[in-house]
Short mmCIF file of C-alpha atoms in Angstrom, two decimals:
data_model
loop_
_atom_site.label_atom_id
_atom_site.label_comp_id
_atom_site.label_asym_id
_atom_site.label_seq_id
_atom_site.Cartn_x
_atom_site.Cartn_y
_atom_site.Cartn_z
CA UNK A 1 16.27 26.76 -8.10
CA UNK A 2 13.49 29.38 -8.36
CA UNK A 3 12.28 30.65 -11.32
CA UNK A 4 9.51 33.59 -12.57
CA UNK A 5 9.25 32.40 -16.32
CA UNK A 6 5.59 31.99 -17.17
CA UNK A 7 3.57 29.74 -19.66
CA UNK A 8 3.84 30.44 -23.07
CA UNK A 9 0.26 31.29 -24.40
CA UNK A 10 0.23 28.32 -26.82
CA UNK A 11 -1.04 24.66 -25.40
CA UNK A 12 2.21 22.71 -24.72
CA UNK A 13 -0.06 19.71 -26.20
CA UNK A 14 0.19 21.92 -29.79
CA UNK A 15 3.46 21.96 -29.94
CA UNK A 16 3.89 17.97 -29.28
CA UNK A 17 4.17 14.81 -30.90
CA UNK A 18 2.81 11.28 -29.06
CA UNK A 19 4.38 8.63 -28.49
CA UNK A 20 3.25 5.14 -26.97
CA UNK A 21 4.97 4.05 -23.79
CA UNK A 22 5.06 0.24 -23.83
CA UNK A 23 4.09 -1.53 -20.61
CA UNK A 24 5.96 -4.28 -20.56
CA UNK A 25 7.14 -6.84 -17.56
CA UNK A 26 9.60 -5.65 -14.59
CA UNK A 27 12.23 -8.22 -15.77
CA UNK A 28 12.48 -7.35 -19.55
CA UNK A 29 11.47 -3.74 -20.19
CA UNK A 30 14.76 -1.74 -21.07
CA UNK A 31 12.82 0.77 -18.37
CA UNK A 32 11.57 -1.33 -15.92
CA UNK A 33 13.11 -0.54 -12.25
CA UNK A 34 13.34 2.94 -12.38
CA UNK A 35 10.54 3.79 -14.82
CA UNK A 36 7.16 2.64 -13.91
CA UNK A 37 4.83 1.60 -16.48
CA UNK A 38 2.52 3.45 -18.11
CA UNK A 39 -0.06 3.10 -20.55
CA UNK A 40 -0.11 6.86 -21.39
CA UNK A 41 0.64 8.47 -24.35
CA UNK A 42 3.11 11.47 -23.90
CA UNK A 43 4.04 14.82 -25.27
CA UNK A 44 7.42 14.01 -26.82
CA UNK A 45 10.07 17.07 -27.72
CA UNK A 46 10.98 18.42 -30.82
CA UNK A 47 13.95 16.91 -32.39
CA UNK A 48 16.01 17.26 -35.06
CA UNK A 49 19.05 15.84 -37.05
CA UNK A 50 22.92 17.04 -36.09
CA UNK A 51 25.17 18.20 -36.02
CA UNK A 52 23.34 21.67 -36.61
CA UNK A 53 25.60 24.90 -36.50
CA UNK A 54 25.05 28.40 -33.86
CA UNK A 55 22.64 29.91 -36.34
CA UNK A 56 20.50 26.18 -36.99
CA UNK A 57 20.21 25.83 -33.22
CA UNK A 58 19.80 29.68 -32.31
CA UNK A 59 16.66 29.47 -34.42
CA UNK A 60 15.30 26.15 -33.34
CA UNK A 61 15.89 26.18 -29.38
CA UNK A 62 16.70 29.47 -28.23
CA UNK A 63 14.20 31.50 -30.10
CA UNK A 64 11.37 29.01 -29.55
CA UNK A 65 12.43 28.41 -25.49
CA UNK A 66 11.38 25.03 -26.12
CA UNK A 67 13.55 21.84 -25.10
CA UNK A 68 15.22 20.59 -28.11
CA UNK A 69 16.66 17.14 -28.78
CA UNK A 70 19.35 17.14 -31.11
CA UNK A 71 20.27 13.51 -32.76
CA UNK A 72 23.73 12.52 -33.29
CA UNK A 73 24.50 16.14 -32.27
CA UNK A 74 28.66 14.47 -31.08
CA UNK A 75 29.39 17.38 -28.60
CA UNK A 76 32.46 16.13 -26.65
CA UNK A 77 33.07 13.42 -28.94
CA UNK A 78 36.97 13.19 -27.85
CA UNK A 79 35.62 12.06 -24.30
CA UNK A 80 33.55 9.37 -26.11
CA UNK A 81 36.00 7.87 -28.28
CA UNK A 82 39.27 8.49 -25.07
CA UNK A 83 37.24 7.62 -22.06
CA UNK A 84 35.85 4.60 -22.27
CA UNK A 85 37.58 0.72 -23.23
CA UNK A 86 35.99 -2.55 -23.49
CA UNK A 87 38.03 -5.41 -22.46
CA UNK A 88 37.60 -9.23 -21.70
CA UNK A 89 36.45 -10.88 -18.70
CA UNK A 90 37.06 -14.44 -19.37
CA UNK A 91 35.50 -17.09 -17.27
CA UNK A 92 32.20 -14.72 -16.55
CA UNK A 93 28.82 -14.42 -17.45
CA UNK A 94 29.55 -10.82 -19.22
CA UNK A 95 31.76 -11.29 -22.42
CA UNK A 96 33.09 -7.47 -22.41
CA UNK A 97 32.91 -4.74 -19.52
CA UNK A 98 33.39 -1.08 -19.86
CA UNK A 99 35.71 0.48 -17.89
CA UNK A 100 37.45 3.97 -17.45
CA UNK A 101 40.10 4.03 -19.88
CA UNK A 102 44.07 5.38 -18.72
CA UNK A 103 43.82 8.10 -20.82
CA UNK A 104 41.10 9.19 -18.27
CA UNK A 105 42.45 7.21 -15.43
CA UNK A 106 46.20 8.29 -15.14
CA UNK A 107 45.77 12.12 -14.62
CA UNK A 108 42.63 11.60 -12.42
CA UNK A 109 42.65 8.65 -10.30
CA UNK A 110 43.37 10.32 -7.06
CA UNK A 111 41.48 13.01 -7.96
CA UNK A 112 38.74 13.70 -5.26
CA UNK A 113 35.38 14.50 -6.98
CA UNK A 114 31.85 14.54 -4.84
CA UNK A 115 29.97 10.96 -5.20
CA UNK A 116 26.34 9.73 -4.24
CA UNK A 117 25.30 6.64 -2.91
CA UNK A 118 21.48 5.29 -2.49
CA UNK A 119 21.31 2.01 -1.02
CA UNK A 120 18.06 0.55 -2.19
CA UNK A 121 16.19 -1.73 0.17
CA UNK A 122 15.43 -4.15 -2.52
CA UNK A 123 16.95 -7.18 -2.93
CA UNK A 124 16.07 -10.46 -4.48
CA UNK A 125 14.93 -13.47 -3.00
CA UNK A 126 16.67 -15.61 -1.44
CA UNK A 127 19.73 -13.37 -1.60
CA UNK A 128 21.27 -12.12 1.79
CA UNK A 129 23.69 -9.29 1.86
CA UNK A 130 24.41 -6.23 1.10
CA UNK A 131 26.16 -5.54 -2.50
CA UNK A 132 28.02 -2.46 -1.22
CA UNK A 133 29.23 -3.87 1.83
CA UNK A 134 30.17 -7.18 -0.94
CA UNK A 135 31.70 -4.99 -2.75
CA UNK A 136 33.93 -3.28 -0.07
CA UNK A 137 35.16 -6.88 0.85
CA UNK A 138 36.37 -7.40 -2.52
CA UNK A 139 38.30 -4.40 -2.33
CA UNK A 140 40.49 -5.43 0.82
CA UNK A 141 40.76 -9.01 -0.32
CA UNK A 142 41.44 -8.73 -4.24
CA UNK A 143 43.03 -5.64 -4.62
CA UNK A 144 46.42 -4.88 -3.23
CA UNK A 145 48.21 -1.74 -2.71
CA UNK A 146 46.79 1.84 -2.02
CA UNK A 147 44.57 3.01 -2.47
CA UNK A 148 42.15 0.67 -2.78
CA UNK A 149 42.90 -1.19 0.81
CA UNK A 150 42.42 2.57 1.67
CA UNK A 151 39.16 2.41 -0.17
CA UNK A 152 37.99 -0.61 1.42
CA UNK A 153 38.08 1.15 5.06
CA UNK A 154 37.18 4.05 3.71
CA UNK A 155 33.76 3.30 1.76
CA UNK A 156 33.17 0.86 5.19
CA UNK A 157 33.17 4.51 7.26
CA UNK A 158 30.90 6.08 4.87
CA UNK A 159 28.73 3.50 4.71
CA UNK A 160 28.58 3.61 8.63
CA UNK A 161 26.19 6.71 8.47
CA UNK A 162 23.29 4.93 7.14
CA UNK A 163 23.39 2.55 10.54
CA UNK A 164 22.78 -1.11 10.71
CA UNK A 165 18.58 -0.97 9.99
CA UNK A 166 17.14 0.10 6.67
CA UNK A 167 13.03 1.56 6.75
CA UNK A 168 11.21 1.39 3.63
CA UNK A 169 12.63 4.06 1.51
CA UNK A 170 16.25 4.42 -0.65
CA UNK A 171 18.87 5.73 2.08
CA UNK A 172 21.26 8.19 0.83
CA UNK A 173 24.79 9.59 0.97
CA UNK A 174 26.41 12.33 -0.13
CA UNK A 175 30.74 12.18 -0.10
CA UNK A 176 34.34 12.78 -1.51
CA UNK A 177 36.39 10.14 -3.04
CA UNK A 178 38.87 9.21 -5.78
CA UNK A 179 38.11 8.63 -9.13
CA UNK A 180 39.48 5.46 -8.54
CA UNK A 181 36.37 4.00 -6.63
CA UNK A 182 34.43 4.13 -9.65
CA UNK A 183 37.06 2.40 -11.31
CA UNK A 184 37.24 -0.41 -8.65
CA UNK A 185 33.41 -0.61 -8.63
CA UNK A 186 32.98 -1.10 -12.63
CA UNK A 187 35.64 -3.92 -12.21
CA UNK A 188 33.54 -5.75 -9.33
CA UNK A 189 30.78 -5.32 -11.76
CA UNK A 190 32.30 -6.79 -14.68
CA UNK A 191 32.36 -10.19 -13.10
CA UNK A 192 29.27 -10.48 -10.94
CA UNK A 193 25.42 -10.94 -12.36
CA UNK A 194 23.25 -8.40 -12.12
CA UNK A 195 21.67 -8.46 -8.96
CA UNK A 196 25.36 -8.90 -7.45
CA UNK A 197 26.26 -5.34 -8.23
CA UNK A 198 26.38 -2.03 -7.14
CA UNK A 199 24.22 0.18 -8.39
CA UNK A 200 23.32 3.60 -7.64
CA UNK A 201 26.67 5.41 -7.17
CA UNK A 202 27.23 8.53 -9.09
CA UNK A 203 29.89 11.12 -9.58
CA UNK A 204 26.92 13.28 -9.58
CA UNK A 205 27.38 17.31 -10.73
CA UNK A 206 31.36 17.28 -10.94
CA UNK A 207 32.76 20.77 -12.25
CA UNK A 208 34.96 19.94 -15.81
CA UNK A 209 37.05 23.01 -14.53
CA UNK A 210 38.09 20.60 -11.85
CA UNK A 211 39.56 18.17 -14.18
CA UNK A 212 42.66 17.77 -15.32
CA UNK A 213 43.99 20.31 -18.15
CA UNK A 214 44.57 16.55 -20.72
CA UNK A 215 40.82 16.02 -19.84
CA UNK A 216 39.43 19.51 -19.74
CA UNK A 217 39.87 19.35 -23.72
CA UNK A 218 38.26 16.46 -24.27
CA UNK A 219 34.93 18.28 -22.94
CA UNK A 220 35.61 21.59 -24.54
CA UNK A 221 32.50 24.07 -24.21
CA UNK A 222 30.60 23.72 -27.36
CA UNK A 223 30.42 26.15 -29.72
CA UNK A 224 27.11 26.32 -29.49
CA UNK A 225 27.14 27.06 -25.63
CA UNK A 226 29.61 29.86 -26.20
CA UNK A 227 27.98 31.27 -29.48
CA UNK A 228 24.52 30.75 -29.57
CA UNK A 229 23.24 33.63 -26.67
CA UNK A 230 25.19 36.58 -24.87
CA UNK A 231 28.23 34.06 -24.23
CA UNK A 232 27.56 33.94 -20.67
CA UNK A 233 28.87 29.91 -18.98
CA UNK A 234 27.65 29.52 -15.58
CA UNK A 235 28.87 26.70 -15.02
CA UNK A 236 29.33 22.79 -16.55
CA UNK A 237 29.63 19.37 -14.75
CA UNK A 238 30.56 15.58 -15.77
CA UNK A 239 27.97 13.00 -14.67
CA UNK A 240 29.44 9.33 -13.82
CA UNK A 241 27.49 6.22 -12.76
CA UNK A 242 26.67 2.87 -12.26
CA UNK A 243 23.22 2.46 -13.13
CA UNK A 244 20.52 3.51 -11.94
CA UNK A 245 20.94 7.25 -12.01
CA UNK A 246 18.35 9.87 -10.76
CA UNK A 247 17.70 13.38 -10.79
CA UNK A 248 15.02 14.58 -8.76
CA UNK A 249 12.42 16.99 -10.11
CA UNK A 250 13.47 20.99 -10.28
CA UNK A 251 14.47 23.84 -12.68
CA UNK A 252 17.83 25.85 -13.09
CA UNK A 253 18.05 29.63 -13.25
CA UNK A 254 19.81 29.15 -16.84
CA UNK A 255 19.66 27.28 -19.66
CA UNK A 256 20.92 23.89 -20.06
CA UNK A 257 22.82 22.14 -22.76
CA UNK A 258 23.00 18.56 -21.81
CA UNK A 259 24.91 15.68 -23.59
CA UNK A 260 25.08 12.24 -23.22
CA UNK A 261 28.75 10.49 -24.04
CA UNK A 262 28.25 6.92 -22.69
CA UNK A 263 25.15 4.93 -22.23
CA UNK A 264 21.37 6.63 -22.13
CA UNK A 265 19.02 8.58 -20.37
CA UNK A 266 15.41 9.32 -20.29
CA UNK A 267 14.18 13.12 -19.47
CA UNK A 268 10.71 14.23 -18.11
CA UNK A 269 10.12 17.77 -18.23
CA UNK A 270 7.16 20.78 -18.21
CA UNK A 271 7.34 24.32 -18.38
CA UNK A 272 7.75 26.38 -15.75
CA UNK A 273 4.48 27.29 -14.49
CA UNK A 274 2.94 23.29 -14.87
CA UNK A 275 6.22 22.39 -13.23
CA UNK A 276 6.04 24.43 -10.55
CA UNK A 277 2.50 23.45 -9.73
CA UNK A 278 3.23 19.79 -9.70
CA UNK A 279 6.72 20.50 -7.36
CA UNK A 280 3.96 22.69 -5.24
CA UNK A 281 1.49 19.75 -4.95
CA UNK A 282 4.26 17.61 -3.92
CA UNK A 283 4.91 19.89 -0.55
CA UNK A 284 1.46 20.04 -0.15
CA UNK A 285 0.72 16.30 0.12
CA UNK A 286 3.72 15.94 2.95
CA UNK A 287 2.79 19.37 4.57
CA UNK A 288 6.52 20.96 3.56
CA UNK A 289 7.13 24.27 2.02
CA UNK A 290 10.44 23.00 0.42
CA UNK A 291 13.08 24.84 -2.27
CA UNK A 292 13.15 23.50 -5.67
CA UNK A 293 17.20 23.66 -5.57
CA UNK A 294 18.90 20.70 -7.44
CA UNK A 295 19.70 17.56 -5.80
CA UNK A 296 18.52 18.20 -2.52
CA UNK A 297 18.97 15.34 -0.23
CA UNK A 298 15.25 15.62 0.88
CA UNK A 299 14.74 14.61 -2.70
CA UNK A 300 16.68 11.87 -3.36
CA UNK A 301 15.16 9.58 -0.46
CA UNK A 302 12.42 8.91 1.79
CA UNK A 303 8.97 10.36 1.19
CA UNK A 304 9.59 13.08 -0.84
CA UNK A 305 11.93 10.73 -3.49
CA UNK A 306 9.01 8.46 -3.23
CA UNK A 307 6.40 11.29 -3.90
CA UNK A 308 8.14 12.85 -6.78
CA UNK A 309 8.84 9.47 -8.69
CA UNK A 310 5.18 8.75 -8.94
CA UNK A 311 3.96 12.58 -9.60
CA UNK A 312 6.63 12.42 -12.51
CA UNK A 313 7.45 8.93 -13.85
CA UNK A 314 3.89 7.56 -13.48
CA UNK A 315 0.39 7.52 -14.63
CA UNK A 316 -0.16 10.27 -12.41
CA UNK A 317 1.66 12.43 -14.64
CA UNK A 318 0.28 15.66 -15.95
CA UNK A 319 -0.87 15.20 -19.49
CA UNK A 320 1.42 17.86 -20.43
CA UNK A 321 4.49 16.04 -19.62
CA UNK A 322 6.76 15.56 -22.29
CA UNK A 323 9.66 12.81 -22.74
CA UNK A 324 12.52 12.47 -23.78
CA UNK A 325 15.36 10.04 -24.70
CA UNK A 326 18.78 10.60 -24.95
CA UNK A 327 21.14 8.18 -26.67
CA UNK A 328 24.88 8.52 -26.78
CA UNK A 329 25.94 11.28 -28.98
CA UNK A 330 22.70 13.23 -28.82
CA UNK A 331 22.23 16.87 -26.84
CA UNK A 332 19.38 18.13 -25.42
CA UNK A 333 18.34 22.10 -25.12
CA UNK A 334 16.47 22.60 -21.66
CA UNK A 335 15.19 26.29 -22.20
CA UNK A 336 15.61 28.44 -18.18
CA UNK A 337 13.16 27.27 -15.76
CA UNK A 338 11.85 24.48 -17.22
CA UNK A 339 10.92 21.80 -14.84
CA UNK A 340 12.72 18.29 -15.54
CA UNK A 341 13.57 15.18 -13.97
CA UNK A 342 16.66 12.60 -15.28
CA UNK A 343 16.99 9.08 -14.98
CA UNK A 344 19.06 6.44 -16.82
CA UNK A 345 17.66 4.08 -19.43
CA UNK A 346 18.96 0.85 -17.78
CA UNK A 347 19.74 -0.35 -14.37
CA UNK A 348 21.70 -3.45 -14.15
CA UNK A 349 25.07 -1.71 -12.77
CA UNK A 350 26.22 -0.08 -15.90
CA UNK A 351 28.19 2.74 -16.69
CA UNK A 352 26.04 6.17 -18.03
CA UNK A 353 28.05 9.47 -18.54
CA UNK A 354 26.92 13.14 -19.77
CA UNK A 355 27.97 16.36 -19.62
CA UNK A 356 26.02 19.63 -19.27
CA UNK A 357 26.84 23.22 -19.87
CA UNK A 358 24.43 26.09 -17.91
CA UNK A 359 24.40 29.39 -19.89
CA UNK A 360 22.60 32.26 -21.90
#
């Protein structure tokens, strides 16, 4: 999405305070397979302690036009405490697993809502196989009933599209499912290790007007959202996966009020005219004049995927760049137009969910 905000006056450095970025070993950092290490010290956002009122945030976020982290801020905080259950697995490695609760479940589980999958190319070694196509033979052989035999066959035809060989880069898929395949998936996951599960597939952008009326309430439009500018809601989305999660690099049109209800996420961003140039450099390098629209499938795989993720979550990032983390409970202002990039903070199959509310 195209923007024609321009650069505050001030250095974005000024306004910023540093933090280290440890670089620590692929197998232990909290970061390690989707965030490169760095040595770098970066800009890190202005935060503050919630829950703050219209007024408190009015005058810290939307008068500034500054991102904005706000800690413990508990914006849909019925969806955190109704959505989510722990529950035993006995006889595995994992003690607990997280799944998606009946409360959520029972209105919603045929529900169709629009999924991604990215099959990475990666895989241990010495292990042969494919954990989606592992997964989809659990589904026909240990569940019973519809509709996960139907899901079985189903994910097998989706799957189909990537064909048989995989190049060098993350292959992707965009498609329509039930709610229910998440649920089946976090239920393989509870009783494989990590490198057994799938990763990687995300109820990515789903409108909450979509939901059903029991759930819609649970995500009620903040206050702040409605309050704090001319009242104007654009639009808002849920955001469910099983870890990793990406968001390529772009900018929205409006303002965005994100918060995070289950797991975390880490958020690169610049303002618009540093973002811009960086998103420009980008085309340059693979000779493309491309849009900066969310989500674009260009971004999510092959070179440009590739290209971004080292522009943005590497050493190669401007100096400018600030981050961000966002723990459960905790919002995040995005002012219009500025550039940012999303990824979750762990990998190992897990379940992350936000919510996010465009407006002005």
């Amino acid at each position: 999405m195209k923007t024609k905000s321009t650069l505050r006056s001030q250095p974005l450095t000024m306004r910023c305070t540093l933090h280290q970025i440890p670089r620590l070993p692929f197998t232990r950092s909290r970061r390690t397979s989707f965030l490169p290490a760095s040595r770098r010290s970066l800009c890190a956002a202005r935060q503050i302690q919630g829950p703050i009122g219209v007024e408190e945030f009015r005058k810290q976020a939307m008068e500034k036009n500054e991102p904005l982290l706000i800690k413990g801020q508990q914006e849909a905080s019925q969806a955190m405490t109704k959505w989510f259950e722990f529950h035993p697995v006995p006889r595995t490695i994992n003690k607990t697993a997280v799944a998606l609760s009946e409360h959520f479940t029972h209105p919603f589980d045929v529900k169709m809502v629009p999924y991604e999958l990215t099959v990475p190319t990666w895989r241990p070694r010495g292990f042969d196989g494919d954990n989606v196509d592992r997964f989809i033979s659990w589904m026909a052989k240990t569940q019973i009933g519809w509709p996960h035999l139907w899901l079985s066959s189903y994910l097998h035809d989706i799957k189909q599209q990537l064909g048989d060989e995989y190049d060098e880069h993350h292959r992707f898929l965009r498609f329509e499912a039930p709610i229910s395949l998440m649920s089946a998936a976090l239920r393989y996951n509870a009783v494989k290790v990590s490198f057994q599960r799938v990763t990687q597939l995300y109820i990515a952008q789903a409108p909450i007007s979509d939901l059903p009326a029991t759930l819609q309430g649970d995500v009620a439009t903040p206050e702040i959202v409605l309050k704090a500018g001319k009242g104007d809601v654009y639009g808002s989305s849920i955001w469910l996966g099983l870890e990793p999660t990406y968001t390529p690099w772009h900018c929205d049109p409006n303002p965005n009020y994100f918060c995070q209800i289950y797991g975390g996420k880490v958020i690169r961003l610049l303002p618009p005219g540093l973002g811009k140039s960086l998103f420009r450099k980008v085309q340059a390098e693979l000779g493309q004049t491309g849009s900066s629209t969310i989500r674009g499938d260009e971004m999510m795989q092959g070179e440009e995927r590739t290209l971004l993720t080292t522009k943005v979550w590497t050493e190669e990032a401007p100096e400018e760049m600030m981050e961000v983390d966002v723990s459960q409970g905790d919002s995040l202002f995005i002012p219009k137009g500025w550039w940012h990039s999303v990824k979750s903070v762990d990998y190992k199959g897990g379940l992350n969910g936000s919510v996010n509310w465009w407006f002005r």
